[in-house]
CSV table of C-alpha atoms and ligand atoms in Angstrom, one decimal:
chain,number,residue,atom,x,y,z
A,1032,UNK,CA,-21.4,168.1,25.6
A,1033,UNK,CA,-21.5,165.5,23.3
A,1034,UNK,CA,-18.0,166.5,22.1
A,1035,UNK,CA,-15.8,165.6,25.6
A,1036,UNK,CA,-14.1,162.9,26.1
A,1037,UNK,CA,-16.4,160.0,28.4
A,1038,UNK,CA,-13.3,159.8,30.7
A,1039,UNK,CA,-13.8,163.6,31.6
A,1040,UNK,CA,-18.1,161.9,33.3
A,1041,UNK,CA,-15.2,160.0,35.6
A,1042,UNK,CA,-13.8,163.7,37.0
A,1043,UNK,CA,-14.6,166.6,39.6
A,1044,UNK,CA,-13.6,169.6,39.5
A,1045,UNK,CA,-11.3,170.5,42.6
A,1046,UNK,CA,-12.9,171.8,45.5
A,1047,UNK,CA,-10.3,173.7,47.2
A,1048,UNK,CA,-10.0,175.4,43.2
A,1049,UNK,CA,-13.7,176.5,43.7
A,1050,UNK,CA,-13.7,177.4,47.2
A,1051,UNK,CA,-10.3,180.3,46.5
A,1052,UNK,CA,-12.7,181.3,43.2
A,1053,UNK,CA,-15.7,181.9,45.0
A,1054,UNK,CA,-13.6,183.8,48.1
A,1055,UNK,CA,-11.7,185.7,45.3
A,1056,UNK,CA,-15.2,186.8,43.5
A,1057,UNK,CA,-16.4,188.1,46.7
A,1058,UNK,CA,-13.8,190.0,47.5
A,1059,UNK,CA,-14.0,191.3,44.1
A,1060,UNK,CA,-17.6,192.8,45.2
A,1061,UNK,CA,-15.9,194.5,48.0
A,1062,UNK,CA,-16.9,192.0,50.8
A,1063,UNK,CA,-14.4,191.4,53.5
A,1064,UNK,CA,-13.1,187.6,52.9
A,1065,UNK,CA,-10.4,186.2,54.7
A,1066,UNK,CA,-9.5,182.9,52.7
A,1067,UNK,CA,-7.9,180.0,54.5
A,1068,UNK,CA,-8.2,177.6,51.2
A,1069,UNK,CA,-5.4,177.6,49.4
A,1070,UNK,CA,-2.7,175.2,50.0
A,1071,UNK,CA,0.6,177.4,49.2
A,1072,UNK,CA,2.8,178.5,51.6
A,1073,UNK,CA,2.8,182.0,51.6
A,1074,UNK,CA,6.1,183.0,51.8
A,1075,UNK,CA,8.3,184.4,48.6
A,1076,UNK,CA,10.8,182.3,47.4
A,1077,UNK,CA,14.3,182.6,48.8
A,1078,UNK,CA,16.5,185.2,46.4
A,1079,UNK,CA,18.8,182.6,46.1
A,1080,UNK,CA,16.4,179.9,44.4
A,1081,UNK,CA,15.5,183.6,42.1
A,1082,UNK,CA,19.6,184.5,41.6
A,1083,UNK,CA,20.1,180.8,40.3
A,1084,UNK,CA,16.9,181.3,37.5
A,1085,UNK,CA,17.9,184.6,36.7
A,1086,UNK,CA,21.8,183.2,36.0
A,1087,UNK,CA,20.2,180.2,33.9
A,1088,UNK,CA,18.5,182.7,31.9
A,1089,UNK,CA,21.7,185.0,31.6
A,1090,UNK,CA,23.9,181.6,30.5
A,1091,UNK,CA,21.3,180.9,28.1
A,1092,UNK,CA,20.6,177.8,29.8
A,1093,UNK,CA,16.9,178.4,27.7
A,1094,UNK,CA,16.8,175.5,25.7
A,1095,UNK,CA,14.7,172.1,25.9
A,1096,UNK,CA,16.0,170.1,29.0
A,1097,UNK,CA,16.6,166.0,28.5
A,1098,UNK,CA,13.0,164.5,29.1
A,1099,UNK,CA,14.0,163.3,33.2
A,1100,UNK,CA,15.5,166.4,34.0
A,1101,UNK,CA,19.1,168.0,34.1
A,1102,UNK,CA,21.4,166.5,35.1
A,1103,UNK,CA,22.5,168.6,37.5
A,1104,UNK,CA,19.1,168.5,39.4
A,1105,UNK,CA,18.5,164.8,39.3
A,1106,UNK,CA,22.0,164.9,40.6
A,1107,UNK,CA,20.9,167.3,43.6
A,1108,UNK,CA,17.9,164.7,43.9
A,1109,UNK,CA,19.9,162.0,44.2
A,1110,UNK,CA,22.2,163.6,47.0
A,1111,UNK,CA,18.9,164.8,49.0
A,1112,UNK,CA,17.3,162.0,49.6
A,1113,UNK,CA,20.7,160.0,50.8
A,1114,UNK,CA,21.0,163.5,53.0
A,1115,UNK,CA,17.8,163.7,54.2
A,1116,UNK,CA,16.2,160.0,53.8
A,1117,UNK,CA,19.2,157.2,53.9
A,1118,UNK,CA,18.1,156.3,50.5
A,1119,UNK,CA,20.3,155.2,47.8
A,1120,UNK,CA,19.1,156.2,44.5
A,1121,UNK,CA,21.4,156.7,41.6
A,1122,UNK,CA,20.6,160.1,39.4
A,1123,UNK,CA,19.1,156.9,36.8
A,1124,UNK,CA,16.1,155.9,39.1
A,1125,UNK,CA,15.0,160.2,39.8
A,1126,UNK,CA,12.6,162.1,37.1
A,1127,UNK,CA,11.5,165.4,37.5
A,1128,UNK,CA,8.0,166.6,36.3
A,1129,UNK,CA,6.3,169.4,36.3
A,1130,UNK,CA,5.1,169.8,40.0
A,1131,UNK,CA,4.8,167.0,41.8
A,1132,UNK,CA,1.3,166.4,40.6
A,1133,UNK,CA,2.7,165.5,37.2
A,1134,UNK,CA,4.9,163.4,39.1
A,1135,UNK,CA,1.8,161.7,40.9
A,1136,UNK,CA,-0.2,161.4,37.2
A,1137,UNK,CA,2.8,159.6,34.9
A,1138,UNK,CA,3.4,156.9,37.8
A,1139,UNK,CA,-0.5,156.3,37.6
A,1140,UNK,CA,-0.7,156.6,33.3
A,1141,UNK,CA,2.6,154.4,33.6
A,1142,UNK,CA,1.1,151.7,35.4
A,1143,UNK,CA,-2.6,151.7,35.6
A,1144,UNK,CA,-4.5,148.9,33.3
A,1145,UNK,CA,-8.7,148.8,33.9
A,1146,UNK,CA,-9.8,147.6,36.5
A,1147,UNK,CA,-6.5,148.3,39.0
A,1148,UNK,CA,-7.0,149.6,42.0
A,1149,UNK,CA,-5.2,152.1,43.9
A,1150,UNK,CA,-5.6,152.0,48.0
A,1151,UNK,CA,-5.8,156.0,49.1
A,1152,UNK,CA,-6.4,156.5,53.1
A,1153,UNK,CA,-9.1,159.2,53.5
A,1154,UNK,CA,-9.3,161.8,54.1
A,1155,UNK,CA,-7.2,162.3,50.8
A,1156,UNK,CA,-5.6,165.2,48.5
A,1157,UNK,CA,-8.7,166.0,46.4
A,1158,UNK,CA,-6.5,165.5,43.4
A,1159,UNK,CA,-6.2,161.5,44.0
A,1160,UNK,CA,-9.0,160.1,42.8
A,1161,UNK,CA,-9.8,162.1,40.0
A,1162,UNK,CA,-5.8,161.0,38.6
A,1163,UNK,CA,-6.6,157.3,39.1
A,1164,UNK,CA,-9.3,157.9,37.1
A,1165,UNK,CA,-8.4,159.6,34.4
A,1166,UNK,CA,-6.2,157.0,33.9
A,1167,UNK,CA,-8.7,154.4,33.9
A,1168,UNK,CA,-7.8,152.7,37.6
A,1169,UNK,CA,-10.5,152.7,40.6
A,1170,UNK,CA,-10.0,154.3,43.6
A,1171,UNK,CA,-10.2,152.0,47.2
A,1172,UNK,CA,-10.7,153.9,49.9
A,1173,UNK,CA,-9.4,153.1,53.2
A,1174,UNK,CA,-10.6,154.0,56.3
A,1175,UNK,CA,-9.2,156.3,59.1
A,1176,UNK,CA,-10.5,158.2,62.2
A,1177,UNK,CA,-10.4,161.3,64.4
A,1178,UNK,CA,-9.6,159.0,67.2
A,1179,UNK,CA,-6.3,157.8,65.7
A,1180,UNK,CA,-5.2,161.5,64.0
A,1181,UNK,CA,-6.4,160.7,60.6
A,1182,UNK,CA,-3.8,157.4,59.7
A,1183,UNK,CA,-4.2,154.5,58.3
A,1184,UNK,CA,-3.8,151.0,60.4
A,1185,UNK,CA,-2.4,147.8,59.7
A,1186,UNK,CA,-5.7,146.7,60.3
A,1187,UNK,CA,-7.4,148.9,58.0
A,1188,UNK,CA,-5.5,148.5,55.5
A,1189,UNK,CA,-5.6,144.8,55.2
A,1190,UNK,CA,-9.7,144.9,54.7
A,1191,UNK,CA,-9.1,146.9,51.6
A,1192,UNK,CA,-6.5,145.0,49.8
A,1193,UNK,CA,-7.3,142.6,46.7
A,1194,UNK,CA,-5.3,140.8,44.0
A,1195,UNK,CA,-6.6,144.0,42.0
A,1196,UNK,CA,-4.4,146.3,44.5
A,1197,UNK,CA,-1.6,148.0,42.6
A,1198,UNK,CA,-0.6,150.7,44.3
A,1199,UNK,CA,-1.3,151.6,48.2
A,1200,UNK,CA,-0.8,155.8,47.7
A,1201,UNK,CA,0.3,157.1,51.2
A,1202,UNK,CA,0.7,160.9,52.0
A,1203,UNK,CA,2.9,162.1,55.2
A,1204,UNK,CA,2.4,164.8,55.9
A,1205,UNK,CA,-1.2,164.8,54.9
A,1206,UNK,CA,-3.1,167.2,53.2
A,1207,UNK,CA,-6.1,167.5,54.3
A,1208,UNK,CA,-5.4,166.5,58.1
A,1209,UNK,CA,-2.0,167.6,58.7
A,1210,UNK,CA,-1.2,163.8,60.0
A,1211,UNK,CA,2.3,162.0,59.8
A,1212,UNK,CA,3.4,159.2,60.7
A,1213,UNK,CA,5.9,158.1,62.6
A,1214,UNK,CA,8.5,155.6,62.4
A,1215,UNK,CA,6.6,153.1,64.3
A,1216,UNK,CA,3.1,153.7,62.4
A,1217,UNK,CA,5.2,153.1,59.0
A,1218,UNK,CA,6.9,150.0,60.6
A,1219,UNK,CA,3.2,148.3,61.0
A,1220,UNK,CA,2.5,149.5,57.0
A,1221,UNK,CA,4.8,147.7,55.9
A,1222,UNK,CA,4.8,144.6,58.1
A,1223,UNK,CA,1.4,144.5,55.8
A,1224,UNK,CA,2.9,145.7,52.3
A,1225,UNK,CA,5.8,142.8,53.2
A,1226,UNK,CA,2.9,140.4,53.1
A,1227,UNK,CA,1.6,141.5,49.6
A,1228,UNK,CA,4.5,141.5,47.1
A,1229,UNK,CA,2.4,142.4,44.5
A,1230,UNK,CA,1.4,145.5,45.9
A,1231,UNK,CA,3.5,149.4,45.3
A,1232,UNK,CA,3.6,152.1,47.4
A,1233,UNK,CA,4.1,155.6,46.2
A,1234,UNK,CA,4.9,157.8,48.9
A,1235,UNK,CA,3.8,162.1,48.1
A,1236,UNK,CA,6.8,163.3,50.5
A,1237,UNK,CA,5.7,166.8,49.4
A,1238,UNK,CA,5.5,168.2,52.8
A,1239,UNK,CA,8.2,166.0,54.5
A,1240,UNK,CA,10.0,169.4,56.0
A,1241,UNK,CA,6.9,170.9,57.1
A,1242,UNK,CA,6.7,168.1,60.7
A,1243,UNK,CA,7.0,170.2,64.0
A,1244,UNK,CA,7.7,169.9,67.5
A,1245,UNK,CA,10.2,167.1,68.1
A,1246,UNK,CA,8.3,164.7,65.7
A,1247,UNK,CA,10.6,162.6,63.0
A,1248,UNK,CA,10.1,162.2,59.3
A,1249,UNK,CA,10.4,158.9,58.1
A,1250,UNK,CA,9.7,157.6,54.4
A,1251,UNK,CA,8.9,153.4,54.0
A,1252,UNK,CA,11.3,152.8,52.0
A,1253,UNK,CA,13.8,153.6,54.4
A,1254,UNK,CA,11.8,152.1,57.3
A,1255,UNK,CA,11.7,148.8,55.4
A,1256,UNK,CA,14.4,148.3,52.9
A,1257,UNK,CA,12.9,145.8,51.6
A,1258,UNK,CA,10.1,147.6,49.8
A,1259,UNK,CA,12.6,150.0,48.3
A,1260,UNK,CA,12.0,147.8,45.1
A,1261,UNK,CA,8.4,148.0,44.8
A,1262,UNK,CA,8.4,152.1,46.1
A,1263,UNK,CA,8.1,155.3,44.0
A,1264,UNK,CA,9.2,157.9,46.9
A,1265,UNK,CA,8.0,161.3,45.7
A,1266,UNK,CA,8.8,164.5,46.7
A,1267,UNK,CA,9.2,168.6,45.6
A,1268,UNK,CA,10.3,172.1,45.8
A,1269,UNK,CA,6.9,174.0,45.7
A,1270,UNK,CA,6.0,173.6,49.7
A,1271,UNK,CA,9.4,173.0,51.3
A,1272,UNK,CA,11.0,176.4,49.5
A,1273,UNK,CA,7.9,178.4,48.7
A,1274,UNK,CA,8.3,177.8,44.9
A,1275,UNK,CA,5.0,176.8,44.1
A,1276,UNK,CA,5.0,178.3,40.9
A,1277,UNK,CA,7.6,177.1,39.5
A,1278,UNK,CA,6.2,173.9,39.1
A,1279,UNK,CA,9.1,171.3,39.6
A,1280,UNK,CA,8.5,167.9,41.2
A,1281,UNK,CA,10.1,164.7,41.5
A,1282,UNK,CA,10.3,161.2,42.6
A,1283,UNK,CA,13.1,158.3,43.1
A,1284,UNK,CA,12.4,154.5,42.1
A,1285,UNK,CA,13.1,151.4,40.0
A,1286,UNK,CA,14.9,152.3,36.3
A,1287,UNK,CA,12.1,150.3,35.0
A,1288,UNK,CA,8.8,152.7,36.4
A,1289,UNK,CA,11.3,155.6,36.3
A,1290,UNK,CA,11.9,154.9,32.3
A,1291,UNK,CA,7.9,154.3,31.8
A,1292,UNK,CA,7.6,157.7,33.0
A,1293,UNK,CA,9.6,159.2,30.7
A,1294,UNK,CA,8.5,158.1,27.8
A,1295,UNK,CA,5.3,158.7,28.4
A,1296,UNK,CA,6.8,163.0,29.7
A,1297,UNK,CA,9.0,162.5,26.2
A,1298,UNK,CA,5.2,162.8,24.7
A,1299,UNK,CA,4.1,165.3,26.9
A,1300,UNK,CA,5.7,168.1,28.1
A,1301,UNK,CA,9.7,167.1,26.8
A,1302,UNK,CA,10.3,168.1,30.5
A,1303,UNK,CA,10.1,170.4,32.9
A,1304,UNK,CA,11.0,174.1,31.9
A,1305,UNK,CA,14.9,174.5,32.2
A,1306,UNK,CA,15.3,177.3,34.2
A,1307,UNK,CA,12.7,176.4,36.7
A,1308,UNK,CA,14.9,173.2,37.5
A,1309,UNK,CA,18.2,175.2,37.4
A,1310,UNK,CA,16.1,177.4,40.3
A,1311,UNK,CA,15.3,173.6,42.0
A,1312,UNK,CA,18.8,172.7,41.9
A,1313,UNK,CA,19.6,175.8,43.9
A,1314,UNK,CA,16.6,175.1,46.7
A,1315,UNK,CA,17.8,171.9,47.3
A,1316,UNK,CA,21.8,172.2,47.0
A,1317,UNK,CA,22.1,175.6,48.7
A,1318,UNK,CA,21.8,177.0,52.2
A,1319,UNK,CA,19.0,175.0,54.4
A,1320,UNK,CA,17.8,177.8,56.6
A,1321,UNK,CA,14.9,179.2,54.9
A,1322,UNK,CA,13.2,175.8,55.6
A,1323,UNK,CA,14.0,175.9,59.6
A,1324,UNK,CA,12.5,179.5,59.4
A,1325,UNK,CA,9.3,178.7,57.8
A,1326,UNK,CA,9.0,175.6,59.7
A,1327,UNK,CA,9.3,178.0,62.8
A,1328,UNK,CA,6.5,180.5,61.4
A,1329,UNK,CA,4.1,177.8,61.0
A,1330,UNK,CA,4.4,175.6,64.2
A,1331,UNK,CA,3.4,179.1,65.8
A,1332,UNK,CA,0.4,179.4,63.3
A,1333,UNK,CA,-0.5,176.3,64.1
A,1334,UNK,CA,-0.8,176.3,67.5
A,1335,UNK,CA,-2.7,179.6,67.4
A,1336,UNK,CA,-5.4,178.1,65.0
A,1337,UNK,CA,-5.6,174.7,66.9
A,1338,UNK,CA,-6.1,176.6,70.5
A,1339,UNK,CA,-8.8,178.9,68.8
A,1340,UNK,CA,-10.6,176.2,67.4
A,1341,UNK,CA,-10.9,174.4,69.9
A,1342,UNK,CA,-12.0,176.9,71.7
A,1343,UNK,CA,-14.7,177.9,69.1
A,1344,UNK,CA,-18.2,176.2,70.6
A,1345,UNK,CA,-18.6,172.6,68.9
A,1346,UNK,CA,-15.9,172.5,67.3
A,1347,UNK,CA,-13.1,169.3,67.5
A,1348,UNK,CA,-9.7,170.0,66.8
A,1349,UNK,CA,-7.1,167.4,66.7
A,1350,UNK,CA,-3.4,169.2,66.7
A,1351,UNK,CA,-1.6,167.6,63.3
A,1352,UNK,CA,2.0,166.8,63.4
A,1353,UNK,CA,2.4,168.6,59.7
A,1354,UNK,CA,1.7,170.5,56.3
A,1355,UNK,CA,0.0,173.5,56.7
A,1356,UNK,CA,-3.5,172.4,57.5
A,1357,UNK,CA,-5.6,172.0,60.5
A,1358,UNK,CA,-8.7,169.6,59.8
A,1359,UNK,CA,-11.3,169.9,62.9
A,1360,UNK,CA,-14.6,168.3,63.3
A,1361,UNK,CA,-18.1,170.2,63.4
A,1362,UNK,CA,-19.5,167.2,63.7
A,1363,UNK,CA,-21.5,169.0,66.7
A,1364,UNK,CA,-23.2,171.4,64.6
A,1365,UNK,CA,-24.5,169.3,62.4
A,1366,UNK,CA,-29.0,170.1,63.0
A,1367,UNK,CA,-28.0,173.6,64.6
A,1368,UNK,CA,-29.8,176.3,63.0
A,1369,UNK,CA,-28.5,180.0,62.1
A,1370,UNK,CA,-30.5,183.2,63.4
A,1371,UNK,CA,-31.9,183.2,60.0
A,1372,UNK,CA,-33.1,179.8,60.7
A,1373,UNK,CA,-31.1,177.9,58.5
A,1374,UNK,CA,-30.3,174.6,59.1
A,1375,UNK,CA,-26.7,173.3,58.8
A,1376,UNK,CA,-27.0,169.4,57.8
A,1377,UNK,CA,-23.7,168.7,56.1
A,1378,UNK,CA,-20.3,170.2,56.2
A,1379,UNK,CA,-20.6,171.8,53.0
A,1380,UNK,CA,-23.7,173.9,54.6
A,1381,UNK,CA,-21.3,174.8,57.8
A,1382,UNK,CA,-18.3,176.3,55.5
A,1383,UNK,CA,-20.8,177.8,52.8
A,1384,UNK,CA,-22.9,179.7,55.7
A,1385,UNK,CA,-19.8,180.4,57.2
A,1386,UNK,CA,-18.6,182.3,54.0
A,1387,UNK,CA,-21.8,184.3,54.0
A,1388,UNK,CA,-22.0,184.8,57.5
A,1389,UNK,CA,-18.4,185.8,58.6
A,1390,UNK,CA,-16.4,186.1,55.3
A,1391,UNK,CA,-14.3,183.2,56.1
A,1392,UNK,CA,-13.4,180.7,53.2
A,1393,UNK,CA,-12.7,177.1,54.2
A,1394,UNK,CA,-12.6,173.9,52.6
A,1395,UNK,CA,-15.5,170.9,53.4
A,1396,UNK,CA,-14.3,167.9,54.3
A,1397,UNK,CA,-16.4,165.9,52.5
A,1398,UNK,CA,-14.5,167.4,49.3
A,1399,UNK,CA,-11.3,164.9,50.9
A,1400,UNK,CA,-13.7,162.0,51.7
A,1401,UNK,CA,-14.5,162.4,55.4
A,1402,UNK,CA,-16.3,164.6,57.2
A,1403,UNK,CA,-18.1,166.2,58.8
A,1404,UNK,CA,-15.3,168.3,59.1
A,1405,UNK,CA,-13.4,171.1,57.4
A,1406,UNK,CA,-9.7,172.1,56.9
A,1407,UNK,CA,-8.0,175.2,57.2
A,1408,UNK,CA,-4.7,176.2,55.5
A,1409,UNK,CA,-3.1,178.0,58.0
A,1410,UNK,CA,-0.3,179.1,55.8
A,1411,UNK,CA,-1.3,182.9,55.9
A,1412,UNK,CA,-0.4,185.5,58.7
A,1413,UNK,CA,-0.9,185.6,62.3
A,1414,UNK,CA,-3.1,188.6,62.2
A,1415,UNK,CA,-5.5,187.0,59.5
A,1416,UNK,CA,-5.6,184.0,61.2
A,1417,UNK,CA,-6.6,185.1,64.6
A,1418,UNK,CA,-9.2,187.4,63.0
A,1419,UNK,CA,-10.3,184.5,61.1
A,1420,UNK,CA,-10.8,182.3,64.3
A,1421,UNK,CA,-12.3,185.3,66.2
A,1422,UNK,CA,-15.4,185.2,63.5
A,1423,UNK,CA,-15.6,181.2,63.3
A,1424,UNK,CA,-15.9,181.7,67.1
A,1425,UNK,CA,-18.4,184.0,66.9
A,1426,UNK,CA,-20.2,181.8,64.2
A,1427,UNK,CA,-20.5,179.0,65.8
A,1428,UNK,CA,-21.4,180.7,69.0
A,1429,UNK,CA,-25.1,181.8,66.9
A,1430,UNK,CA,-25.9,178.7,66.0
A,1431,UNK,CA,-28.9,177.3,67.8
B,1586,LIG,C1,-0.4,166.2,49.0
B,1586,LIG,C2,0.0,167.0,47.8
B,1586,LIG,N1,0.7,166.4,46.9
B,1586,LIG,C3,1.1,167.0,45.8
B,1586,LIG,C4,0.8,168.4,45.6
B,1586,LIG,C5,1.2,169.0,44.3
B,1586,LIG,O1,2.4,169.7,44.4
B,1586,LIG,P1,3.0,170.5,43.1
B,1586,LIG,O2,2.5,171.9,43.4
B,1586,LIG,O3,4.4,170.3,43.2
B,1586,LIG,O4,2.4,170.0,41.9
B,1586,LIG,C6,0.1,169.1,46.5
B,1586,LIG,C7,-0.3,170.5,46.3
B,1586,LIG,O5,-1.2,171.0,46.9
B,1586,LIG,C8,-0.3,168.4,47.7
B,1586,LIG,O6,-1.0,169.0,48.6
């Protein structure tokens, strides 16, 4: 349409969107769908987190909050990340958006000119590319592998940087793969980033509580204090306290980025909605063991779905240290044929006949830039997702 703006040619519509629409309108005809797309835990949020909204409301706490956030919460930001991160951020350098995605698209609108480029490992959030592009940057995408669990290298990451590089946009835990790092594969990032001072790093911490086993969660700015000026370190209530819909993000960094961002939110939204961020400052200043809980729940999930999988004829599956998401390869599929005789060439044909075949809804890899592969959200019950694994086994077992 003539109409739309020419930045909108530039976007895609998200596939793990599409994929929960199509699962959802097949239900609706009364087929039996099991849908492992989404990415929300799906847990209710604590009644705490709920008894602090529903006391905003009844204080009348129900007008326009300052542009960066409450104080209170950016307060509670502040005090989390020393807590949880050893980093010193004054409430001054933390603004909260609305989700963390907002977060993720005013750094980007704050700092993007034509022509920047923004490093993003792939497999990558879906989301990524389509912000930096909105906002007028180019995506540089660097490479990863099954064979190292989906992370980026010091090597790999050197080939992709240019004078152009402004940002290198890391993700630990990842969504798609599940992958974090650890202290020593964020040591060798930022032996590079040390090397190339013109170069930021912003950090999506989203699902920083969701690491299991005895595995660590480290941030780079606390591994190298030395990039903590050239680091936006973001980070959120929606997966660590089931409050996706509340939509309340943030991030901590320089006064100067922090201040871009909220002028450009001042134009925008005026700020997150009040209560929601009362709710936030709750989740993050209150009692802690809703997240050990959940954090139980899903190591269990996902070492069910992992052991399933890989038990599932040609199918690869790696066993991710985090977030909710297990992202094998069917990489040995690819040319089989269903009884029907189809022929599955791409990942998108393997999950697409697997939704018509079995009524299970998962996401392509080649939607998050490598494939073939898919990923599973395994943030749904036990029961579902052993009855989902039963028919993917079953599945892949037809193919010819
Ligand atoms: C890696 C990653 N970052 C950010 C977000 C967005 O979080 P929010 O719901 O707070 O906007 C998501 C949500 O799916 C995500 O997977």
């Amino acid at each position: 349409m003539a109409f739309l703006a020419d930045a909108l040619s530039r976007v895609k519509p998200s596939a793990t969107i599409a994929v929960t629409q199509k699962a959802r309108e097949l239900k609706s005809q009364g087929r039996d769908v099991i849908g492992l797309g989404a990415g929300e835990p799906d847990f209710d949020t604590p009644d705490n987190v709920k008894n602090a909204a529903i006391d905003a409301i009844k204080r009348g706490e129900t007008k326009y909050p300052p542009v960066s956030g409450i104080p209170e919460l950016r307060k509670a930001i502040a005090a989390k990340f020393k807590r949880e991160n050893n980093l010193d951020y004054t409430p001054e350098q933390t603004i909260v958006g609305t989700g963390g995605k907002q977060i993720l698209f005013n750094a980007f609108m704050a700092t993007l000119n034509p022509g920047d480029e923004v490093v993003i490992p792939r497999p990558y959030w879906v989301s990524y590319p389509e912000m930096v592009a909105i906002c007028g940057g180019t995506s540089v995408f660097a490479e990863t592998s099954i064979d190292n669990g989906f992370k980026l290298t010091a090597e790999a990451l050197e080939k992709v940087i240019t004078p152009k590089t402004k940002w290198l946009l890391m993700n630990s835990p990842s969504n798609p793969s599940g992958a974090a790092y650890t202290e020593a594969e964020l040591r060798a990032i930022a032996d590079v980033l040390l090397k190339h001072p013109h170069l930021w790093t912003l950090t999506d911490d989203m699902y920083e509580h969701l690491t299991y086993g005895d595995f660590v969660f480290r941030t780079i700015a606390e591994v190298e204090p030395k990039l903590y000026e050239r680091t936006l370190t973001m980070n959120g209530v929606s997966k660590a306290y089931a409050m996706t819909g509340w939509r309340i993000g943030y991030a901590a960094g320089p006064v100067a980025l922090i201040k871009a961002m909220d002028m450009i939110q001042g134009q925008q939204t005026s700020g997150a909605c009040t209560i929601a961020q009362w709710a936030a400052v709750e989740a993050l200043n209150g009692p802690q063991d809703f997240v050990a809980q959940n954090k139980a729940i899903f190591q269990g999930r996902r070492d069910l779905v992992v052991s399933m999988l890989n038990q599932a004829k040609g199918i690869s599956c790696p066993v991710p240290e985090g977030a909710f998401y297990v992202y094998p390869s069917c990489e040995a599929l690819i040319g089989k044929k269903t009884p029907e005789g189809k022929v599955i060439e791409t990942d998108e044909d393997f999950v697409s006949t697997l939704l018509e075949a079995e009524g299970v809804a998962v996401v392509h890899g080649s939607a998050f830039g490598l494939g073939p592969n898919f990923r599973i959200s395994y943030a749904t019950s036990e029961e579902l997702l052993e009855e989902a694994c039963n028919r993917i086994q079953r599945f892949t077992a037809s193919l010819v």
